[in-house]
């Protein structure tokens, strides 16, 4: 029959363990109870832990509730002397068998917990008294029972226990706010009336909820509740003289309540202050224990003890008397919100506010940065402090030590995070101040260490460039360093990149030994080949190769590649009856153009982006206009005023006044040696050029035929019947065949190089390596671009087909990046039609999702983009610049298949999407019950276009509403999806 | 008799207490030291470790140049037989004299005097020899604590003699990239092959050691080779991979370190199987970058290879093994009835008893009982019974960039009759075996015929150095040498000798292996491990990691 006592002993030791683990401050105070009461008290505290943790142990409220209900039954069973196989229940039944304990206290505390658990998720206690009741039910009951177990029957003691229980219950609830907030994201234990008082209450869907702003309001609310608790403590204190001596140990929890209250006050009632979580109730465990011991030993209860303490602290408590319980607590000061959200940083900013650039603040910031180098405020603080100290001190040694200190902080920070932007920047900043001589050996040693740890740390490389520049290290040496790094590990993108940066610089400034571009590039090709052939699947080498290729193909001089009207062409300009329209036809061929509003464009197309094209650099001589009046505009218009293509318009308003209607005028375009036309890389156009074409004005009336003037439905000529040369997507450049252009040596080398690379990579292309294929495609395209002037179209078609095939392969080989390859393919296709004079363009179905460069087709009137892969209206952005576009087919694309077009976030600034809609538009849409916001992309696109014919069927977006919108947007439209409007 | 008395005259043999041990080990070469350490440390046996030499290491020792020369010449003398007559009558045991086999022969010194100070040259008897970073030897040293007693230097790289020139061996991705002598296509192929091997190894480790060549490879990247492929000769396998001849040679002889001409059908016993080849490459690859300071796959102990047996001896001594140097064993005692081994008689006349006796295989007992101590040879190789070794001293490096280098002369590269790889190892002063500015080069090749072996060594020396006496041959070389500007190092001193190969055997007396013809210790260690497990089947060989060793043994047995 020994089993039972053993089991009971085990049950009690379990209780003690639980209390020690989850309720340490009470555990410590329970130790001061006389042994007889201690057993019971531990059982009650353990029971309290069981029921208070019931809800926290599970994320499913119902499960927690089940647990509570089980305990309700268990209490019944315990009092019915039934065996419950649970250690705490065993302990309880043992206690009950020894002492007379009222069942109601246990039941009350469970019920309170159940009620709390049953509370709606979002609801909060109505008023402070609700909270007080809950506190009494959960905390005071334990004290009552402990008193019962000690056989103490005193009304005063019970009364004091009630107050102390309420106070400690309330304070513990406040202390647990961060825990509950962290768990549920809500603040459950601030009563609604208090919350409302401080404007913390919002009502969402009929439920009240507390808004969390880490401002002073929450602290105010906490202060209010804490004041109530403080009042209870005061009341208990008032009863101290009547409470029997033997009850005092039971009431020791008053000490913990007071300690918690003090801690709260210290943290200005910011319950989120981390100091509260430290130690026991915010003070060190040792201090807490000493406190308890002191009061227990003095045979004082907590109540009287606190009285003394408050006296000593000269709080206003006693002076104000018990009548006003709230005064003893100092209201929370108004802390800056940043302090609350960044508790770690409080020290620095605080100190900074008080004493500018105090030593301890500076050392605190260095410690802070050592822990977390990402705090920019601290770096900035150091910078300011450094500046000020620098001004104050004249002693060279002191300055040296200041710099030294800064450098050391940076090094410590880098040890924590070698990729900290702030740290690197700080070091650069300090060195750039130039107050002391830079110890370059040390800097390079640091870089070496860092690059040894991580040779691809681009911060290290960046810094190396900085130091090298500061020290004026010859570029050749740095180049050698990159070579060493590549030799150690050639999969080092940073090293390759640095090499490319250095070489670009050296080639452009023509450093000694680097003036022969071809030779240097050839050497680099040789080097990168070693890497590529060793491991074709490593991408760093390919990036370098791409850079080399770019260096190779990028034009080394500015050339005018093509013009319109072509040099030496003859034109007849017929004036229609309608004065707004002109027909322009070429004598030698059948092609003719219709010009609206009497403007004849002159288009210049350069081989690279140039700026400075204006009437002062290009003179257009003709009898009927003045050169100075001409305005050249880049196409497309860009902020940088750089473009491949430049346009000016000759106006013919006065032509009808001209008498000699059949006279041929000659128009000359002169590009002299002017240095004004400059490419983005700083090259000048230096080939003087004289272009000439003839224009005959004819008064013969124009037949009302041709697409422009008639409202007929434009039928796409799919098999390329009558206008073969136009529907073919590959249009030859109207290359200027200006003789006397010397073919430079370098050009020949370029072509040879590209051919050589192409042959090399064709050899290993069977390896199915995506980089090989991509590079091969790029080489083919580059070669094409170079050869375009000399090779016939048919041959180029073959190359193009090869490149397109490669892209097809790539899409299959690497489906993850299929979109990229598709875009590249579109670009290849689009690049074929750079020449700005196509009127009708049929883009091959299923080939394109990208229209870059299309804006140069200034005379385009008919565009067929049907059966492609455009998925939003933003993709058609370039069309906005096509003023003469009349017929557009975008049927059977994927517009509307994605709710949001993500690509626009990649490429343009958010500001570029501000909606410039007229009020009128918006109003109209409102009337038509069309939500403009849903279709603003379409609105922006179409409101600038003067379309006559639009096909949009086969797109997800094209429903009846949308058609209505289009009709509104496009007043000129005649044909929509093949139907006459 | 005179000799023995001389010995006694100036050398008092100490008497040894107690007179019974679990195991007596005679000879302090690496295998013996390892066995002593394993027995003392791991199996907890009492060990008596004897050597008749005044130094540790026996045939694995590193000796100062003068001692090195005298050791090579004087080692033939037989142990003293002074007490054999006396004992026959009194002893209750059969006494069998111990005989010493002649180990070194045809020792040929250069006519020139060795450079002074000659004592600062410390020469390995068993050179050229290196240790793989992922070698069993490294593991054993780490496990036993012997690594505390030895330090290593990195061997910078390997060169292969190809087309009359020394080319670097592109053994890693980076080395392939750097190597200017390889064509682009060769680089690509070499890298592809290495990747394939790595994939094979990875698939093996992924599938688990015992799983074998499963059908379902875990990842496509890790393609495991088919079992049929693994059984084909490695050279044939490489041929199938369409590797160019140079790459093939590099892989076969400089990375897999094959000994014999793999293209010669005649020596079919020595053809490397694909499985073995891949294992060797795998060892090589795992050695690269295993140790942080090692540049290449190999390391070399500072102060020479003699440090290794000493390190293990120290481990054994720490665990209580008793060490007596300068103590020849004169005879072996066998039980008269059962003919079982009982103990040994020392040169001092003292009889010591033990359960086991391990001797260097250069010692044998009289032939009449050799049948009793039935030999169970380990090595299948019946072709190589000797190794031709050479040691050279020069005053400049063979290769401008690196100083510690392994040199490989593939079969037939030097002479048409050269059927075995000649390997050489150049060491500079940073391993503390020679004064600074000097270089020591070891050469070795296995051979059946001493003259052929020596000729190969000489040819290799001619290829590497400017010999002091033969100016004519040097001119021939320099004419076809493209780096005519780089003059070959002058040969200051050299020695060429033949070392007999003796295999380990197991019987009632165990004999431990002699230095073999390999450049590493792999084979020796495997043999030693086997010897140990025969003696103490229940004990672990330098724990904690017995399982992996067993796996290694299984692997080598199934070859």
mmCIF file of C-alpha atoms in Angstrom, chain A residues 496 499 503 517-533 541-554 746 749-758 760-761 775 778-779 782 786, chain B residues 177 184:
data_model
loop_
_atom_site.group_PDB
_atom_site.id
_atom_site.type_symbol
_atom_site.label_atom_id
_atom_site.label_comp_id
_atom_site.label_asym_id
_atom_site.label_seq_id
_atom_site.Cartn_x
_atom_site.Cartn_y
_atom_site.Cartn_z
ATOM 1 C CA UNK A 496 35.454 39.270 -64.769
ATOM 2 C CA UNK A 499 38.235 43.302 -65.703
ATOM 3 C CA UNK A 503 39.450 47.420 -69.882
ATOM 4 C CA UNK A 517 41.713 47.775 -79.612
ATOM 5 C CA UNK A 518 41.681 44.773 -81.903
ATOM 6 C CA UNK A 519 44.752 43.240 -80.338
ATOM 7 C CA UNK A 520 43.545 43.651 -76.787
ATOM 8 C CA UNK A 521 40.110 42.353 -77.553
ATOM 9 C CA UNK A 522 41.586 39.378 -79.342
ATOM 10 C CA UNK A 523 43.611 38.539 -76.262
ATOM 11 C CA UNK A 524 40.547 38.789 -74.093
ATOM 12 C CA UNK A 525 38.642 36.542 -76.451
ATOM 13 C CA UNK A 526 41.431 34.024 -76.120
ATOM 14 C CA UNK A 527 41.276 34.231 -72.344
ATOM 15 C CA UNK A 528 37.554 33.913 -72.025
ATOM 16 C CA UNK A 529 37.517 31.017 -74.446
ATOM 17 C CA UNK A 530 39.690 29.094 -72.010
ATOM 18 C CA UNK A 531 37.021 29.490 -69.389
ATOM 19 C CA UNK A 532 34.130 28.830 -71.725
ATOM 20 C CA UNK A 533 35.577 25.671 -73.102
ATOM 21 C CA UNK A 541 32.636 33.641 -68.527
ATOM 22 C CA UNK A 542 29.645 34.010 -70.769
ATOM 23 C CA UNK A 543 28.864 37.367 -69.278
ATOM 24 C CA UNK A 544 32.352 38.484 -70.061
ATOM 25 C CA UNK A 545 31.999 37.137 -73.541
ATOM 26 C CA UNK A 546 28.816 39.092 -73.969
ATOM 27 C CA UNK A 547 30.660 42.227 -72.938
ATOM 28 C CA UNK A 548 33.408 41.463 -75.412
ATOM 29 C CA UNK A 549 30.899 40.898 -78.137
ATOM 30 C CA UNK A 550 29.321 44.194 -77.313
ATOM 31 C CA UNK A 551 32.740 45.854 -77.473
ATOM 32 C CA UNK A 552 33.309 44.231 -80.797
ATOM 33 C CA UNK A 553 30.101 45.083 -82.526
ATOM 34 C CA UNK A 554 29.494 48.457 -81.013
ATOM 35 C CA UNK A 746 39.061 47.385 -87.390
ATOM 36 C CA UNK A 749 38.835 42.445 -87.753
ATOM 37 C CA UNK A 750 35.408 42.622 -86.162
ATOM 38 C CA UNK A 751 33.877 40.527 -88.853
ATOM 39 C CA UNK A 752 36.672 38.022 -88.715
ATOM 40 C CA UNK A 753 36.381 37.772 -84.964
ATOM 41 C CA UNK A 754 32.698 37.216 -85.038
ATOM 42 C CA UNK A 755 33.022 34.601 -87.730
ATOM 43 C CA UNK A 756 35.714 32.874 -85.757
ATOM 44 C CA UNK A 757 33.698 32.866 -82.564
ATOM 45 C CA UNK A 758 30.699 31.615 -84.454
ATOM 46 C CA UNK A 760 34.078 27.871 -82.489
ATOM 47 C CA UNK A 761 30.759 27.772 -80.757
ATOM 48 C CA UNK A 775 25.782 33.258 -77.499
ATOM 49 C CA UNK A 778 23.793 36.628 -80.476
ATOM 50 C CA UNK A 779 26.784 36.132 -82.706
ATOM 51 C CA UNK A 782 25.594 40.608 -84.568
ATOM 52 C CA UNK A 786 27.387 43.983 -89.658
ATOM 53 C CA UNK B 177 41.441 26.647 -67.291
ATOM 54 C CA UNK B 184 40.193 24.318 -76.408
#
